[in-house]
């Protein structure tokens, strides 16, 4: 599986996506600085999560994961929030 094949699946949490991304980075023997990791992570999120994160000034993977997890939990409680 290549990086182009990693996409957030419906029902998958941002944490699960991040774990898959970390595994791919490790398997590819890549050394990413945090800035690139969080940029890749945000790009792989489902559109409704991605657009919310792109509107914020996020500089670390830890913060991107934290915010995306909170958004994901909120949307799981009320799926209509993500509908435009």
Short mmCIF file of N, CA, C and O in Angstrom, two decimals:
data_model
loop_
_atom_site.label_atom_id
_atom_site.label_comp_id
_atom_site.label_asym_id
_atom_site.label_seq_id
_atom_site.Cartn_x
_atom_site.Cartn_y
_atom_site.Cartn_z
N UNK A 1 0.85 -1.19 0.00
CA UNK A 1 0.00 0.00 0.00
C UNK A 1 0.89 1.24 0.00
O UNK A 1 1.85 1.32 0.75
N UNK A 2 0.56 2.21 -0.82
CA UNK A 2 1.34 3.43 -0.88
C UNK A 2 0.63 4.59 -0.21
O UNK A 2 -0.53 4.49 0.18
N UNK A 3 1.35 5.69 -0.09
CA UNK A 3 0.78 6.87 0.56
C UNK A 3 -0.47 7.38 -0.16
O UNK A 3 -1.39 7.87 0.46
N UNK A 4 -0.49 7.24 -1.48
CA UNK A 4 -1.64 7.71 -2.24
C UNK A 4 -2.90 6.91 -1.92
O UNK A 4 -3.99 7.37 -2.18
N UNK A 5 -2.72 5.71 -1.37
CA UNK A 5 -3.87 4.85 -1.08
C UNK A 5 -4.40 5.05 0.32
O UNK A 5 -5.42 4.48 0.68
N UNK A 6 -3.75 5.87 1.12
CA UNK A 6 -4.24 6.14 2.47
C UNK A 6 -5.30 7.23 2.39
O UNK A 6 -5.05 8.32 1.91
N UNK A 7 -6.49 6.90 2.83
CA UNK A 7 -7.57 7.86 2.92
C UNK A 7 -8.36 7.52 4.17
O UNK A 7 -8.45 6.37 4.55
N UNK A 8 -8.92 8.53 4.81
CA UNK A 8 -9.73 8.27 5.98
C UNK A 8 -11.01 7.58 5.54
O UNK A 8 -11.71 8.04 4.64
N UNK A 9 -11.30 6.47 6.16
CA UNK A 9 -12.49 5.69 5.84
C UNK A 9 -13.66 6.15 6.70
O UNK A 9 -13.47 6.61 7.83
N UNK A 10 -14.87 6.03 6.19
CA UNK A 10 -16.05 6.33 6.99
C UNK A 10 -16.05 5.41 8.20
O UNK A 10 -15.78 4.22 8.08
N UNK A 11 -16.31 5.94 9.37
CA UNK A 11 -16.31 5.15 10.59
C UNK A 11 -14.95 5.07 11.26
O UNK A 11 -14.84 4.60 12.38
N UNK A 12 -13.92 5.49 10.57
CA UNK A 12 -12.56 5.49 11.13
C UNK A 12 -12.37 6.78 11.93
O UNK A 12 -12.83 7.84 11.55
N UNK A 13 -11.68 6.67 13.06
CA UNK A 13 -11.41 7.87 13.85
C UNK A 13 -10.13 8.53 13.35
O UNK A 13 -9.29 7.87 12.71
N UNK A 14 -9.96 9.81 13.63
CA UNK A 14 -8.71 10.47 13.26
C UNK A 14 -7.50 9.78 13.89
O UNK A 14 -6.44 9.70 13.27
N UNK A 15 -7.65 9.25 15.09
CA UNK A 15 -6.54 8.55 15.75
C UNK A 15 -6.14 7.33 14.94
O UNK A 15 -4.95 7.07 14.73
N UNK A 16 -7.13 6.56 14.46
CA UNK A 16 -6.83 5.36 13.66
C UNK A 16 -6.13 5.75 12.36
O UNK A 16 -5.18 5.07 11.94
N UNK A 17 -6.58 6.81 11.73
CA UNK A 17 -5.92 7.30 10.52
C UNK A 17 -4.48 7.68 10.82
O UNK A 17 -3.57 7.33 10.07
N UNK A 18 -4.27 8.40 11.92
CA UNK A 18 -2.91 8.81 12.29
C UNK A 18 -2.01 7.60 12.52
O UNK A 18 -0.85 7.60 12.12
N UNK A 19 -2.55 6.55 13.13
CA UNK A 19 -1.76 5.35 13.37
C UNK A 19 -1.36 4.69 12.05
O UNK A 19 -0.22 4.24 11.89
N UNK A 20 -2.28 4.63 11.09
CA UNK A 20 -1.95 4.07 9.78
C UNK A 20 -0.88 4.90 9.08
O UNK A 20 0.04 4.37 8.47
N UNK A 21 -1.00 6.22 9.18
CA UNK A 21 -0.02 7.11 8.57
C UNK A 21 1.35 6.91 9.21
O UNK A 21 2.37 6.81 8.51
N UNK A 22 1.39 6.81 10.53
CA UNK A 22 2.67 6.59 11.24
C UNK A 22 3.31 5.27 10.81
O UNK A 22 4.53 5.21 10.64
N UNK A 23 2.48 4.23 10.64
CA UNK A 23 3.01 2.94 10.19
C UNK A 23 3.62 3.04 8.79
O UNK A 23 4.70 2.50 8.55
N UNK A 24 2.92 3.74 7.90
CA UNK A 24 3.45 3.91 6.54
C UNK A 24 4.76 4.69 6.55
O UNK A 24 5.69 4.36 5.83
N UNK A 25 4.83 5.74 7.38
CA UNK A 25 6.05 6.53 7.48
C UNK A 25 7.19 5.66 8.00
O UNK A 25 8.31 5.69 7.47
N UNK A 26 6.90 4.84 9.00
CA UNK A 26 7.91 3.95 9.58
C UNK A 26 8.37 2.92 8.56
O UNK A 26 9.57 2.68 8.39
N UNK A 27 7.39 2.28 7.87
CA UNK A 27 7.72 1.25 6.89
C UNK A 27 8.53 1.82 5.72
O UNK A 27 9.36 1.13 5.14
N UNK A 28 8.27 3.07 5.38
CA UNK A 28 9.00 3.70 4.29
C UNK A 28 10.35 4.24 4.77
O UNK A 28 11.10 4.80 3.99
N UNK A 29 10.62 4.06 6.06
CA UNK A 29 11.87 4.50 6.67
C UNK A 29 12.09 5.99 6.45
O UNK A 29 13.20 6.43 6.11
N UNK A 30 11.02 6.74 6.62
CA UNK A 30 11.09 8.19 6.43
C UNK A 30 11.24 8.88 7.77
O UNK A 30 10.74 8.41 8.78
N UNK A 31 11.89 9.99 7.75
CA UNK A 31 12.06 10.80 8.95
C UNK A 31 11.38 12.14 8.68
O UNK A 31 11.95 13.01 8.06
N UNK A 32 10.13 12.28 9.12
CA UNK A 32 9.38 13.50 8.86
C UNK A 32 9.46 14.46 10.02
O UNK A 32 9.34 14.05 11.17
N UNK A 33 9.63 15.71 9.71
CA UNK A 33 9.52 16.71 10.77
C UNK A 33 8.03 16.85 11.07
O UNK A 33 7.18 16.53 10.24
N UNK A 34 7.70 17.31 12.28
CA UNK A 34 6.30 17.38 12.69
C UNK A 34 5.45 18.21 11.73
O UNK A 34 4.31 17.89 11.47
N UNK A 35 6.01 19.27 11.18
CA UNK A 35 5.25 20.10 10.25
C UNK A 35 4.72 19.33 9.06
O UNK A 35 3.57 19.50 8.66
N UNK A 36 5.53 18.47 8.49
CA UNK A 36 5.09 17.68 7.34
C UNK A 36 4.09 16.62 7.77
O UNK A 36 3.14 16.34 7.05
N UNK A 37 4.31 16.00 8.93
CA UNK A 37 3.39 14.96 9.40
C UNK A 37 1.99 15.54 9.55
O UNK A 37 1.02 14.97 9.05
N UNK A 38 1.87 16.67 10.21
CA UNK A 38 0.51 17.20 10.42
C UNK A 38 -0.11 17.70 9.12
O UNK A 38 -1.31 17.61 8.92
N UNK A 39 0.71 18.18 8.19
CA UNK A 39 0.17 18.59 6.89
C UNK A 39 -0.40 17.39 6.14
O UNK A 39 -1.48 17.46 5.55
N UNK A 40 0.33 16.28 6.14
CA UNK A 40 -0.14 15.06 5.48
C UNK A 40 -1.40 14.55 6.17
O UNK A 40 -2.35 14.14 5.52
N UNK A 41 -1.38 14.54 7.50
CA UNK A 41 -2.52 14.05 8.27
C UNK A 41 -3.79 14.84 7.92
O UNK A 41 -4.83 14.26 7.62
N UNK A 42 -3.70 16.15 7.94
CA UNK A 42 -4.86 17.00 7.65
C UNK A 42 -5.36 16.73 6.23
O UNK A 42 -6.56 16.65 5.98
N UNK A 43 -4.45 16.57 5.29
CA UNK A 43 -4.83 16.32 3.90
C UNK A 43 -5.59 15.00 3.72
O UNK A 43 -6.41 14.88 2.81
N UNK A 44 -5.35 14.04 4.61
CA UNK A 44 -5.98 12.73 4.49
C UNK A 44 -7.33 12.63 5.18
O UNK A 44 -8.06 11.66 5.00
N UNK A 45 -7.68 13.62 5.99
CA UNK A 45 -8.95 13.59 6.72
C UNK A 45 -10.14 13.68 5.78
O UNK A 45 -10.02 14.18 4.65
N UNK A 46 -11.30 13.24 6.26
CA UNK A 46 -12.52 13.41 5.49
C UNK A 46 -12.77 14.91 5.30
O UNK A 46 -12.38 15.71 6.15
N UNK A 47 -13.41 15.30 4.19
CA UNK A 47 -13.55 16.72 3.86
C UNK A 47 -14.11 17.61 4.97
O UNK A 47 -13.63 18.71 5.19
N UNK A 48 -15.13 17.16 5.70
CA UNK A 48 -15.73 18.01 6.73
C UNK A 48 -14.77 18.25 7.89
O UNK A 48 -14.82 19.30 8.52
N UNK A 49 -13.88 17.31 8.18
CA UNK A 49 -12.87 17.51 9.22
C UNK A 49 -11.72 18.35 8.67
O UNK A 49 -11.21 19.24 9.34
N UNK A 50 -11.31 18.04 7.46
CA UNK A 50 -10.19 18.75 6.84
C UNK A 50 -10.47 20.25 6.74
O UNK A 50 -9.65 21.08 7.11
N UNK A 51 -11.66 20.61 6.25
CA UNK A 51 -11.97 22.03 6.06
C UNK A 51 -11.97 22.77 7.39
O UNK A 51 -11.51 23.92 7.47
N UNK A 52 -12.44 22.14 8.45
CA UNK A 52 -12.44 22.79 9.77
C UNK A 52 -11.01 23.00 10.27
O UNK A 52 -10.69 24.05 10.85
N UNK A 53 -10.13 22.05 10.04
CA UNK A 53 -8.75 22.19 10.49
C UNK A 53 -7.95 23.18 9.65
O UNK A 53 -7.08 23.87 10.17
N UNK A 54 -8.27 23.27 8.37
CA UNK A 54 -7.54 24.20 7.50
C UNK A 54 -7.82 25.66 7.86
O UNK A 54 -7.05 26.54 7.52
N UNK A 55 -8.92 25.91 8.56
CA UNK A 55 -9.27 27.27 8.96
C UNK A 55 -8.53 27.71 10.22
O UNK A 55 -8.65 28.86 10.63
N UNK A 56 -7.78 26.82 10.83
CA UNK A 56 -7.09 27.13 12.08
C UNK A 56 -5.58 27.14 11.85
O UNK A 56 -5.08 26.52 10.93
N UNK A 57 -4.88 27.83 12.71
CA UNK A 57 -3.42 27.91 12.61
C UNK A 57 -2.81 26.77 13.43
O UNK A 57 -2.42 26.95 14.58
N UNK A 58 -2.75 25.59 12.84
CA UNK A 58 -2.22 24.41 13.53
C UNK A 58 -0.77 24.23 13.12
O UNK A 58 -0.45 24.22 11.94
N UNK A 59 0.10 24.06 14.12
CA UNK A 59 1.53 23.93 13.81
C UNK A 59 2.13 22.60 14.22
O UNK A 59 3.28 22.33 13.90
N UNK A 60 1.36 21.76 14.94
CA UNK A 60 1.91 20.46 15.37
C UNK A 60 0.93 19.33 15.09
O UNK A 60 -0.29 19.55 15.03
N UNK A 61 1.45 18.14 14.95
CA UNK A 61 0.62 16.96 14.74
C UNK A 61 -0.24 16.70 15.97
O UNK A 61 -1.40 16.33 15.86
N UNK A 62 0.32 16.90 17.14
CA UNK A 62 -0.42 16.67 18.39
C UNK A 62 -1.69 17.53 18.42
O UNK A 62 -2.77 17.05 18.76
N UNK A 63 -1.56 18.80 18.06
CA UNK A 63 -2.71 19.71 18.06
C UNK A 63 -3.71 19.33 16.97
O UNK A 63 -4.93 19.36 17.19
N UNK A 64 -3.23 18.96 15.79
CA UNK A 64 -4.12 18.55 14.70
C UNK A 64 -4.93 17.32 15.10
O UNK A 64 -6.13 17.25 14.85
N UNK A 65 -4.29 16.36 15.75
CA UNK A 65 -4.98 15.15 16.18
C UNK A 65 -5.99 15.48 17.27
O UNK A 65 -7.13 15.00 17.23
N UNK A 66 -5.60 16.31 18.23
CA UNK A 66 -6.50 16.68 19.32
C UNK A 66 -7.77 17.36 18.79
O UNK A 66 -8.88 16.98 19.16
N UNK A 67 -7.60 18.33 17.92
CA UNK A 67 -8.74 19.06 17.39
C UNK A 67 -9.61 18.16 16.52
O UNK A 67 -10.84 18.17 16.61
N UNK A 68 -8.99 17.34 15.68
CA UNK A 68 -9.77 16.47 14.80
C UNK A 68 -10.54 15.42 15.60
O UNK A 68 -11.66 15.08 15.25
N UNK A 69 -9.97 14.95 16.71
CA UNK A 69 -10.68 13.98 17.55
C UNK A 69 -11.90 14.64 18.19
O UNK A 69 -12.98 14.03 18.24
N UNK A 70 -11.74 15.88 18.68
CA UNK A 70 -12.88 16.58 19.27
C UNK A 70 -13.98 16.81 18.24
O UNK A 70 -15.17 16.59 18.52
N UNK A 71 -13.61 17.24 17.04
CA UNK A 71 -14.59 17.46 15.98
C UNK A 71 -15.29 16.15 15.60
O UNK A 71 -16.50 16.11 15.42
N UNK A 72 -14.52 15.09 15.50
CA UNK A 72 -15.07 13.79 15.13
C UNK A 72 -16.08 13.32 16.18
O UNK A 72 -17.17 12.87 15.83
N UNK A 73 -15.74 13.46 17.46
CA UNK A 73 -16.66 13.05 18.54
C UNK A 73 -17.94 13.87 18.49
O UNK A 73 -19.04 13.33 18.65
N UNK A 74 -17.81 15.16 18.24
CA UNK A 74 -18.99 16.03 18.16
C UNK A 74 -19.88 15.60 17.01
O UNK A 74 -21.11 15.52 17.15
N UNK A 75 -19.28 15.31 15.87
CA UNK A 75 -20.05 14.90 14.70
C UNK A 75 -20.68 13.52 14.88
O UNK A 75 -21.74 13.26 14.32
N UNK A 76 -20.06 12.65 15.65
CA UNK A 76 -20.64 11.34 15.91
C UNK A 76 -21.90 11.49 16.77
O UNK A 76 -22.85 10.74 16.63
N UNK A 77 -21.90 12.49 17.66
CA UNK A 77 -23.07 12.72 18.52
C UNK A 77 -24.21 13.35 17.71
O UNK A 77 -25.38 13.09 17.96
N UNK A 78 -23.87 14.23 16.77
CA UNK A 78 -24.88 14.91 15.95
C UNK A 78 -24.38 15.00 14.51
O UNK A 78 -23.77 15.99 14.11
N UNK A 79 -24.64 13.97 13.71
CA UNK A 79 -24.13 13.92 12.32
C UNK A 79 -24.60 15.09 11.46
O UNK A 79 -23.97 15.42 10.47
N UNK A 80 -25.71 15.72 11.81
CA UNK A 80 -26.22 16.85 11.02
C UNK A 80 -25.29 18.06 11.07
O UNK A 80 -25.38 18.92 10.20
N UNK A 81 -24.40 18.13 12.04
CA UNK A 81 -23.48 19.26 12.14
C UNK A 81 -22.52 19.30 10.96
O UNK A 81 -22.08 20.36 10.56
N UNK A 82 -22.17 18.15 10.42
CA UNK A 82 -21.22 18.10 9.31
C UNK A 82 -21.85 18.30 7.94
O UNK A 82 -21.18 18.43 6.94
N UNK A 83 -23.17 18.36 7.90
CA UNK A 83 -23.88 18.50 6.63
C UNK A 83 -23.95 19.96 6.25
O UNK A 83 -24.33 20.81 7.04
N UNK A 84 -23.55 20.28 5.03
CA UNK A 84 -23.60 21.67 4.54
C UNK A 84 -24.78 21.82 3.61
O UNK A 84 -25.04 21.05 2.78
#
